[in-house]
PDB file of C-alpha atoms in Angstrom:
ATOM      1  CA  UNK A  20      17.847  -0.854  10.194  1.00 50.00           C
ATOM      2  CA  UNK A  21      15.332  -3.634   9.703  1.00 72.00           C
ATOM      3  CA  UNK A  22      14.311  -3.950   5.932  1.00 87.00           C
ATOM      4  CA  UNK A  23      12.245  -7.025   5.532  1.00 90.00           C
ATOM      5  CA  UNK A  24      12.742  -9.200   2.136  1.00 91.00           C
ATOM      6  CA  UNK A  25       9.290 -10.036   0.603  1.00 93.00           C
ATOM      7  CA  UNK A  26      10.208 -13.713  -0.656  1.00 93.00           C
ATOM      8  CA  UNK A  27       7.571 -15.698  -2.487  1.00 94.00           C
ATOM      9  CA  UNK A  28       5.270 -17.375   0.086  1.00 94.00           C
ATOM     10  CA  UNK A  29       1.889 -18.744  -0.701  1.00 94.00           C
ATOM     11  CA  UNK A  30       0.805 -17.812   2.962  1.00 94.00           C
ATOM     12  CA  UNK A  31       2.542 -14.397   3.045  1.00 91.00           C
ATOM     13  CA  UNK A  32       1.044 -11.334   4.583  1.00 90.00           C
ATOM     14  CA  UNK A  33       1.704  -9.349   1.327  1.00 91.00           C
ATOM     15  CA  UNK A  34      -0.174  -9.801  -1.884  1.00 90.00           C
ATOM     16  CA  UNK A  35       3.276  -9.660  -3.646  1.00 92.00           C
ATOM     17  CA  UNK A  36       4.518 -12.643  -1.894  1.00 94.00           C
ATOM     18  CA  UNK A  37       1.400 -14.692  -2.865  1.00 94.00           C
ATOM     19  CA  UNK A  38       1.789 -13.596  -6.467  1.00 94.00           C
ATOM     20  CA  UNK A  39       5.457 -14.622  -6.556  1.00 95.00           C
ATOM     21  CA  UNK A  40       4.638 -17.856  -5.116  1.00 96.00           C
ATOM     22  CA  UNK A  41       2.214 -18.460  -8.145  1.00 95.00           C
ATOM     23  CA  UNK A  42       4.959 -17.914 -10.466  1.00 95.00           C
ATOM     24  CA  UNK A  43       4.119 -14.298 -11.575  1.00 96.00           C
ATOM     25  CA  UNK A  44       6.762 -11.891 -12.787  1.00 95.00           C
ATOM     26  CA  UNK A  45       7.067  -9.870  -9.317  1.00 95.00           C
ATOM     27  CA  UNK A  46      10.173  -7.552  -9.098  1.00 93.00           C
ATOM     28  CA  UNK A  47      12.208  -7.855  -5.853  1.00 92.00           C
ATOM     29  CA  UNK A  48      10.396  -6.271  -3.029  1.00 93.00           C
ATOM     30  CA  UNK A  49      10.927  -5.186   0.551  1.00 94.00           C
ATOM     31  CA  UNK A  50       9.042  -3.863   3.378  1.00 94.00           C
ATOM     32  CA  UNK A  51      10.028  -0.792   5.465  1.00 93.00           C
ATOM     33  CA  UNK A  52       8.895  -0.229   9.109  1.00 92.00           C
ATOM     34  CA  UNK A  53       8.021   3.063  10.443  1.00 91.00           C
ATOM     35  CA  UNK A  54       9.991   3.188  13.597  1.00 91.00           C
ATOM     36  CA  UNK A  55      13.194   1.934  12.059  1.00 90.00           C
ATOM     37  CA  UNK A  56      13.054   4.174   9.041  1.00 91.00           C
ATOM     38  CA  UNK A  57      12.376   7.344  10.936  1.00 91.00           C
ATOM     39  CA  UNK A  58      15.268   6.687  13.358  1.00 91.00           C
ATOM     40  CA  UNK A  59      17.794   6.902  10.468  1.00 89.00           C
ATOM     41  CA  UNK A  60      19.080  10.183   9.011  1.00 92.00           C
ATOM     42  CA  UNK A  61      17.872  10.432   5.214  1.00 92.00           C
ATOM     43  CA  UNK A  62      21.444  10.014   3.893  1.00 93.00           C
ATOM     44  CA  UNK A  63      21.970   6.886   6.068  1.00 93.00           C
ATOM     45  CA  UNK A  64      18.614   5.315   5.026  1.00 93.00           C
ATOM     46  CA  UNK A  65      19.419   6.041   1.368  1.00 93.00           C
ATOM     47  CA  UNK A  66      22.740   4.377   1.665  1.00 92.00           C
ATOM     48  CA  UNK A  67      20.961   1.381   3.132  1.00 92.00           C
ATOM     49  CA  UNK A  68      18.430   1.242   0.459  1.00 92.00           C
ATOM     50  CA  UNK A  69      21.045   1.297  -2.263  1.00 90.00           C
ATOM     51  CA  UNK A  70      22.830  -1.483  -0.655  1.00 88.00           C
ATOM     52  CA  UNK A  71      20.121  -3.897  -0.435  1.00 89.00           C
ATOM     53  CA  UNK A  72      20.868  -7.491  -1.758  1.00 82.00           C
ATOM     54  CA  UNK A  73      19.400  -8.511  -4.995  1.00 78.00           C
ATOM     55  CA  UNK A  74      19.321  -5.054  -6.755  1.00 80.00           C
ATOM     56  CA  UNK A  75      19.639  -4.710 -10.355  1.00 78.00           C
ATOM     57  CA  UNK A  76      22.875  -3.429 -11.697  1.00 74.00           C
ATOM     58  CA  UNK A  77      23.039  -0.533 -13.771  1.00 73.00           C
ATOM     59  CA  UNK A  78      20.214   2.002 -14.079  1.00 77.00           C
ATOM     60  CA  UNK A  79      17.164   1.282 -12.024  1.00 83.00           C
ATOM     61  CA  UNK A  80      14.365   3.153 -10.200  1.00 87.00           C
ATOM     62  CA  UNK A  81      12.083   2.346  -7.123  1.00 92.00           C
ATOM     63  CA  UNK A  82       8.227   1.982  -6.865  1.00 91.00           C
ATOM     64  CA  UNK A  83       6.803   2.845  -3.585  1.00 90.00           C
ATOM     65  CA  UNK A  84       3.227   1.526  -2.754  1.00 86.00           C
ATOM     66  CA  UNK A  85       1.470   4.256  -0.824  1.00 76.00           C
ATOM     67  CA  UNK A  86      -1.844   2.717  -0.012  1.00 66.00           C
ATOM     68  CA  UNK A  87      -5.378   2.741  -1.636  1.00 61.00           C
ATOM     69  CA  UNK A  88      -5.671   4.966  -4.539  1.00 58.00           C
ATOM     70  CA  UNK A  89      -9.224   5.959  -3.831  1.00 58.00           C
ATOM     71  CA  UNK A  90     -11.490   5.282  -0.979  1.00 58.00           C
ATOM     72  CA  UNK A  91     -12.946   1.762  -0.756  1.00 61.00           C
ATOM     73  CA  UNK A  92     -10.390   0.808  -3.670  1.00 58.00           C
ATOM     74  CA  UNK A  93      -8.040  -2.308  -3.516  1.00 65.00           C
ATOM     75  CA  UNK A  94      -5.715  -0.850  -6.023  1.00 68.00           C
ATOM     76  CA  UNK A  95      -2.498   0.670  -4.494  1.00 70.00           C
ATOM     77  CA  UNK A  96      -1.113   4.067  -5.507  1.00 76.00           C
ATOM     78  CA  UNK A  97       2.244   3.581  -6.978  1.00 82.00           C
ATOM     79  CA  UNK A  98       4.999   6.329  -6.808  1.00 84.00           C
ATOM     80  CA  UNK A  99       7.865   6.013  -9.194  1.00 86.00           C
ATOM     81  CA  UNK A 100      11.251   7.292  -7.733  1.00 88.00           C
ATOM     82  CA  UNK A 101      14.471   7.771  -9.638  1.00 88.00           C
ATOM     83  CA  UNK A 102      17.073   7.645  -6.935  1.00 91.00           C
ATOM     84  CA  UNK A 103      17.812   6.106  -3.462  1.00 92.00           C
ATOM     85  CA  UNK A 104      17.787   9.651  -2.197  1.00 94.00           C
ATOM     86  CA  UNK A 105      14.342  10.276  -3.500  1.00 94.00           C
ATOM     87  CA  UNK A 106      12.929   7.148  -2.262  1.00 94.00           C
ATOM     88  CA  UNK A 107      14.330   7.725   1.306  1.00 94.00           C
ATOM     89  CA  UNK A 108      12.957  11.263   1.330  1.00 94.00           C
ATOM     90  CA  UNK A 109       9.526   9.942   0.327  1.00 94.00           C
ATOM     91  CA  UNK A 110       9.656   7.163   2.711  1.00 93.00           C
ATOM     92  CA  UNK A 111      10.384   9.373   5.690  1.00 94.00           C
ATOM     93  CA  UNK A 112       7.744  11.996   4.541  1.00 93.00           C
ATOM     94  CA  UNK A 113       4.985   9.467   4.469  1.00 92.00           C
ATOM     95  CA  UNK A 114       5.899   7.963   7.848  1.00 92.00           C
ATOM     96  CA  UNK A 115       5.978  11.523   9.419  1.00 92.00           C
ATOM     97  CA  UNK A 116       2.393  12.297   8.463  1.00 89.00           C
ATOM     98  CA  UNK A 117      -0.536  11.822  10.923  1.00 88.00           C
ATOM     99  CA  UNK A 118      -2.082   8.478  10.701  1.00 85.00           C
ATOM    100  CA  UNK A 119       0.848   7.226   8.680  1.00 87.00           C
ATOM    101  CA  UNK A 120       0.952   3.511   7.979  1.00 87.00           C
ATOM    102  CA  UNK A 121       3.141   1.169  10.112  1.00 90.00           C
ATOM    103  CA  UNK A 122       4.979  -0.188   7.053  1.00 91.00           C
ATOM    104  CA  UNK A 123       5.547   0.608   3.447  1.00 92.00           C
ATOM    105  CA  UNK A 124       6.464  -1.837   0.454  1.00 93.00           C
ATOM    106  CA  UNK A 125       8.996  -0.803  -2.048  1.00 93.00           C
ATOM    107  CA  UNK A 126      10.002  -2.537  -5.226  1.00 93.00           C
ATOM    108  CA  UNK A 127      13.153  -2.122  -7.501  1.00 92.00           C
ATOM    109  CA  UNK A 128      13.081  -2.282 -11.217  1.00 89.00           C
ATOM    110  CA  UNK A 129      15.417  -1.683 -14.156  1.00 87.00           C
ATOM    111  CA  UNK A 130      14.954   1.317 -16.107  1.00 86.00           C
ATOM    112  CA  UNK A 131      11.660   0.915 -17.826  1.00 86.00           C
ATOM    113  CA  UNK A 132      11.042   1.225 -21.640  1.00 90.00           C
ATOM    114  CA  UNK A 133       7.224   0.941 -21.335  1.00 92.00           C
ATOM    115  CA  UNK A 134       4.712   0.727 -18.608  1.00 92.00           C
ATOM    116  CA  UNK A 135       0.725   0.212 -18.711  1.00 92.00           C
ATOM    117  CA  UNK A 136      -2.108  -2.112 -17.605  1.00 92.00           C
ATOM    118  CA  UNK A 137      -3.251  -5.346 -18.909  1.00 94.00           C
ATOM    119  CA  UNK A 138      -7.069  -6.382 -18.563  1.00 92.00           C
ATOM    120  CA  UNK A 139      -7.914 -10.130 -19.035  1.00 90.00           C
ATOM    121  CA  UNK A 140     -11.414  -8.817 -20.070  1.00 85.00           C
ATOM    122  CA  UNK A 141     -12.621  -5.617 -21.181  1.00 77.00           C
ATOM    123  CA  UNK A 142     -12.808  -3.281 -18.094  1.00 77.00           C
ATOM    124  CA  UNK A 143     -16.214  -1.698 -19.019  1.00 71.00           C
ATOM    125  CA  UNK A 144     -17.820  -4.351 -21.060  1.00 69.00           C
ATOM    126  CA  UNK A 145     -16.882  -7.701 -19.319  1.00 65.00           C
ATOM    127  CA  UNK A 146     -19.347  -9.530 -21.691  1.00 68.00           C
ATOM    128  CA  UNK A 147     -16.678  -9.119 -24.100  1.00 73.00           C
ATOM    129  CA  UNK A 148     -13.870 -11.582 -24.276  1.00 79.00           C
ATOM    130  CA  UNK A 149     -11.161  -9.275 -25.442  1.00 87.00           C
ATOM    131  CA  UNK A 150      -7.762  -8.692 -23.779  1.00 91.00           C
ATOM    132  CA  UNK A 151      -7.149  -4.915 -23.442  1.00 91.00           C
ATOM    133  CA  UNK A 152      -3.608  -3.547 -23.104  1.00 92.00           C
ATOM    134  CA  UNK A 153      -2.915   0.083 -22.480  1.00 90.00           C
ATOM    135  CA  UNK A 154       0.509   1.644 -22.118  1.00 90.00           C
ATOM    136  CA  UNK A 155       3.037   4.393 -22.730  1.00 87.00           C
ATOM    137  CA  UNK A 156       6.484   3.978 -24.386  1.00 87.00           C
ATOM    138  CA  UNK A 157       9.376   5.851 -22.718  1.00 83.00           C
ATOM    139  CA  UNK A 158       9.820   9.264 -24.320  1.00 75.00           C
ATOM    140  CA  UNK A 159       6.315   9.284 -25.836  1.00 77.00           C
ATOM    141  CA  UNK A 160       3.213  11.100 -24.208  1.00 74.00           C
ATOM    142  CA  UNK A 161       0.670   9.475 -26.185  1.00 81.00           C
ATOM    143  CA  UNK A 162      -1.177   6.478 -24.525  1.00 84.00           C
ATOM    144  CA  UNK A 163      -1.516   3.452 -26.830  1.00 88.00           C
ATOM    145  CA  UNK A 164      -4.276   0.732 -26.686  1.00 88.00           C
ATOM    146  CA  UNK A 165      -4.208  -2.839 -28.073  1.00 89.00           C
ATOM    147  CA  UNK A 166      -6.900  -5.133 -28.220  1.00 90.00           C
ATOM    148  CA  UNK A 167      -6.487  -8.823 -28.528  1.00 90.00           C
ATOM    149  CA  UNK A 168      -9.156 -11.442 -29.254  1.00 86.00           C
ATOM    150  CA  UNK A 169      -9.497 -14.608 -27.127  1.00 80.00           C
ATOM    151  CA  UNK A 170      -7.071 -16.432 -29.301  1.00 83.00           C
ATOM    152  CA  UNK A 171      -4.392 -13.930 -28.799  1.00 83.00           C
ATOM    153  CA  UNK A 172      -4.634 -12.220 -32.222  1.00 86.00           C
ATOM    154  CA  UNK A 173      -4.207  -8.536 -32.291  1.00 86.00           C
ATOM    155  CA  UNK A 174      -7.355  -6.889 -33.686  1.00 84.00           C
ATOM    156  CA  UNK A 175      -7.065  -3.285 -32.850  1.00 82.00           C
ATOM    157  CA  UNK A 176      -4.471  -0.717 -31.978  1.00 81.00           C
ATOM    158  CA  UNK A 177      -5.103   2.946 -31.423  1.00 79.00           C
ATOM    159  CA  UNK A 178      -2.180   4.078 -33.859  1.00 68.00           C
ATOM    160  CA  UNK A 179      -1.439   2.724 -37.300  1.00 59.00           C
ATOM    161  CA  UNK A 180       2.221   2.899 -36.502  1.00 60.00           C
ATOM    162  CA  UNK A 181       3.563  -0.175 -34.656  1.00 60.00           C
ATOM    163  CA  UNK A 182       4.756   0.702 -31.292  1.00 78.00           C
ATOM    164  CA  UNK A 183       3.831  -0.842 -27.971  1.00 83.00           C
ATOM    165  CA  UNK A 184       3.122  -4.187 -29.464  1.00 82.00           C
ATOM    166  CA  UNK A 185       6.510  -4.327 -31.241  1.00 85.00           C
ATOM    167  CA  UNK A 186       8.597  -2.948 -28.317  1.00 88.00           C
ATOM    168  CA  UNK A 187       6.923  -5.214 -25.677  1.00 90.00           C
ATOM    169  CA  UNK A 188       5.979  -8.076 -27.793  1.00 88.00           C
ATOM    170  CA  UNK A 189       2.812  -9.684 -28.189  1.00 89.00           C
ATOM    171  CA  UNK A 190       4.023 -12.924 -26.923  1.00 91.00           C
ATOM    172  CA  UNK A 191       5.138 -11.319 -23.624  1.00 93.00           C
ATOM    173  CA  UNK A 192       1.707  -9.690 -23.232  1.00 93.00           C
ATOM    174  CA  UNK A 193      -0.039 -12.674 -23.985  1.00 93.00           C
ATOM    175  CA  UNK A 194       2.042 -14.783 -21.536  1.00 94.00           C
ATOM    176  CA  UNK A 195       1.303 -12.529 -18.732  1.00 96.00           C
ATOM    177  CA  UNK A 196      -2.552 -12.676 -19.869  1.00 94.00           C
ATOM    178  CA  UNK A 197      -2.403 -16.378 -19.682  1.00 94.00           C
ATOM    179  CA  UNK A 198      -0.783 -16.208 -16.242  1.00 95.00           C
ATOM    180  CA  UNK A 199      -3.280 -13.914 -14.735  1.00 95.00           C
ATOM    181  CA  UNK A 200      -6.099 -15.990 -16.294  1.00 92.00           C
ATOM    182  CA  UNK A 201      -4.851 -19.274 -15.052  1.00 93.00           C
ATOM    183  CA  UNK A 202      -4.228 -18.084 -11.456  1.00 94.00           C
ATOM    184  CA  UNK A 203      -7.431 -15.991 -10.642  1.00 93.00           C
ATOM    185  CA  UNK A 204     -10.965 -16.688 -10.836  1.00 89.00           C
ATOM    186  CA  UNK A 205     -12.183 -13.088 -11.644  1.00 88.00           C
ATOM    187  CA  UNK A 206     -11.016 -10.823 -14.660  1.00 89.00           C
ATOM    188  CA  UNK A 207      -7.835  -9.064 -13.621  1.00 91.00           C
ATOM    189  CA  UNK A 208      -6.292  -5.500 -14.202  1.00 91.00           C
ATOM    190  CA  UNK A 209      -2.495  -6.262 -14.050  1.00 93.00           C
ATOM    191  CA  UNK A 210       0.012  -3.202 -13.895  1.00 93.00           C
ATOM    192  CA  UNK A 211       3.168  -4.060 -15.640  1.00 94.00           C
ATOM    193  CA  UNK A 212       6.505  -2.305 -16.657  1.00 94.00           C
ATOM    194  CA  UNK A 213       8.790  -3.564 -19.368  1.00 95.00           C
ATOM    195  CA  UNK A 214      12.606  -3.113 -19.072  1.00 91.00           C
ATOM    196  CA  UNK A 215      13.627  -4.001 -22.517  1.00 89.00           C
ATOM    197  CA  UNK A 216      13.930  -7.777 -21.622  1.00 90.00           C
ATOM    198  CA  UNK A 217      11.400  -8.554 -18.709  1.00 92.00           C
ATOM    199  CA  UNK A 218       7.809  -7.819 -18.404  1.00 94.00           C
ATOM    200  CA  UNK A 219       7.341  -7.116 -14.604  1.00 95.00           C
ATOM    201  CA  UNK A 220       4.005  -7.300 -12.559  1.00 95.00           C
ATOM    202  CA  UNK A 221       3.537  -4.420 -10.120  1.00 93.00           C
ATOM    203  CA  UNK A 222       0.076  -5.258  -8.872  1.00 91.00           C
ATOM    204  CA  UNK A 223      -3.086  -6.930  -9.940  1.00 92.00           C
ATOM    205  CA  UNK A 224      -6.704  -6.757  -8.827  1.00 87.00           C
ATOM    206  CA  UNK A 225     -10.162  -7.710  -9.996  1.00 86.00           C
ATOM    207  CA  UNK A 226     -11.518  -5.446 -12.468  1.00 80.00           C
ATOM    208  CA  UNK A 227     -14.849  -5.345 -10.799  1.00 64.00           C
ATOM    209  CA  UNK A 228     -13.110  -3.935  -7.601  1.00 54.00           C
ATOM    210  CA  UNK A 229     -12.311  -0.744  -9.460  1.00 52.00           C
ATOM    211  CA  UNK A 230     -14.712   1.678  -7.756  1.00 47.00           C
ATOM    212  CA  UNK A 231     -15.053   4.229 -10.699  1.00 48.00           C
ATOM    213  CA  UNK A 232     -14.411   3.724 -14.691  1.00 44.00           C
ATOM    214  CA  UNK A 233     -11.801   6.477 -14.554  1.00 49.00           C
ATOM    215  CA  UNK A 234      -9.636   4.215 -12.237  1.00 44.00           C
ATOM    216  CA  UNK A 235      -9.485   1.466 -14.686  1.00 46.00           C
ATOM    217  CA  UNK A 236      -8.047   3.910 -17.392  1.00 44.00           C
ATOM    218  CA  UNK A 237      -5.763   5.725 -15.032  1.00 47.00           C
ATOM    219  CA  UNK A 238      -1.997   5.926 -15.483  1.00 43.00           C
ATOM    220  CA  UNK A 239       0.083   3.103 -14.247  1.00 41.00           C
TER     221      UNK A 239
END
């Protein structure tokens, strides 16, 4: 089966390729094509996915991009899957739908310790120069919000107890902020995951392209 490796490419057809070419921390990514994916039994597809070159050793999971989250949105709906078998089943289920896409993009990531979204400008008050980070730490249900000023100083957290900022690290979050700010003309909403060592960027899009406020604050 043909599984296309999405390498860093400034002129690539996928956003992930262009972001990687900019030096953004994009995880290993591949493109699966409908005809070849459906021609394989699920167990064979799962085996091939699990033997792709460049996979992380140890525990990992898959992210599957399913297409726009809402009508007229540029944000991809991301599905987290915890095994090769779950990914193979999801891929074939999507490809079997009426009007299914011709291809799907998948990403491999080490087991996450936290996940969230970083806004290079306040998503609802873009006249404010604050950097807003929202995220959830693994094993906790409560969403945390951190707000930094334009100089990278933490000025607000939703919880008095140190959590997200200590686990991920203010330096890592501000480094991602600087990368997004330097590479894009418009304020960005960057969805990220943290594996305990590396902060990975799953997708980013202009904050103003979110068609409804609840999408800005939706789960990663």
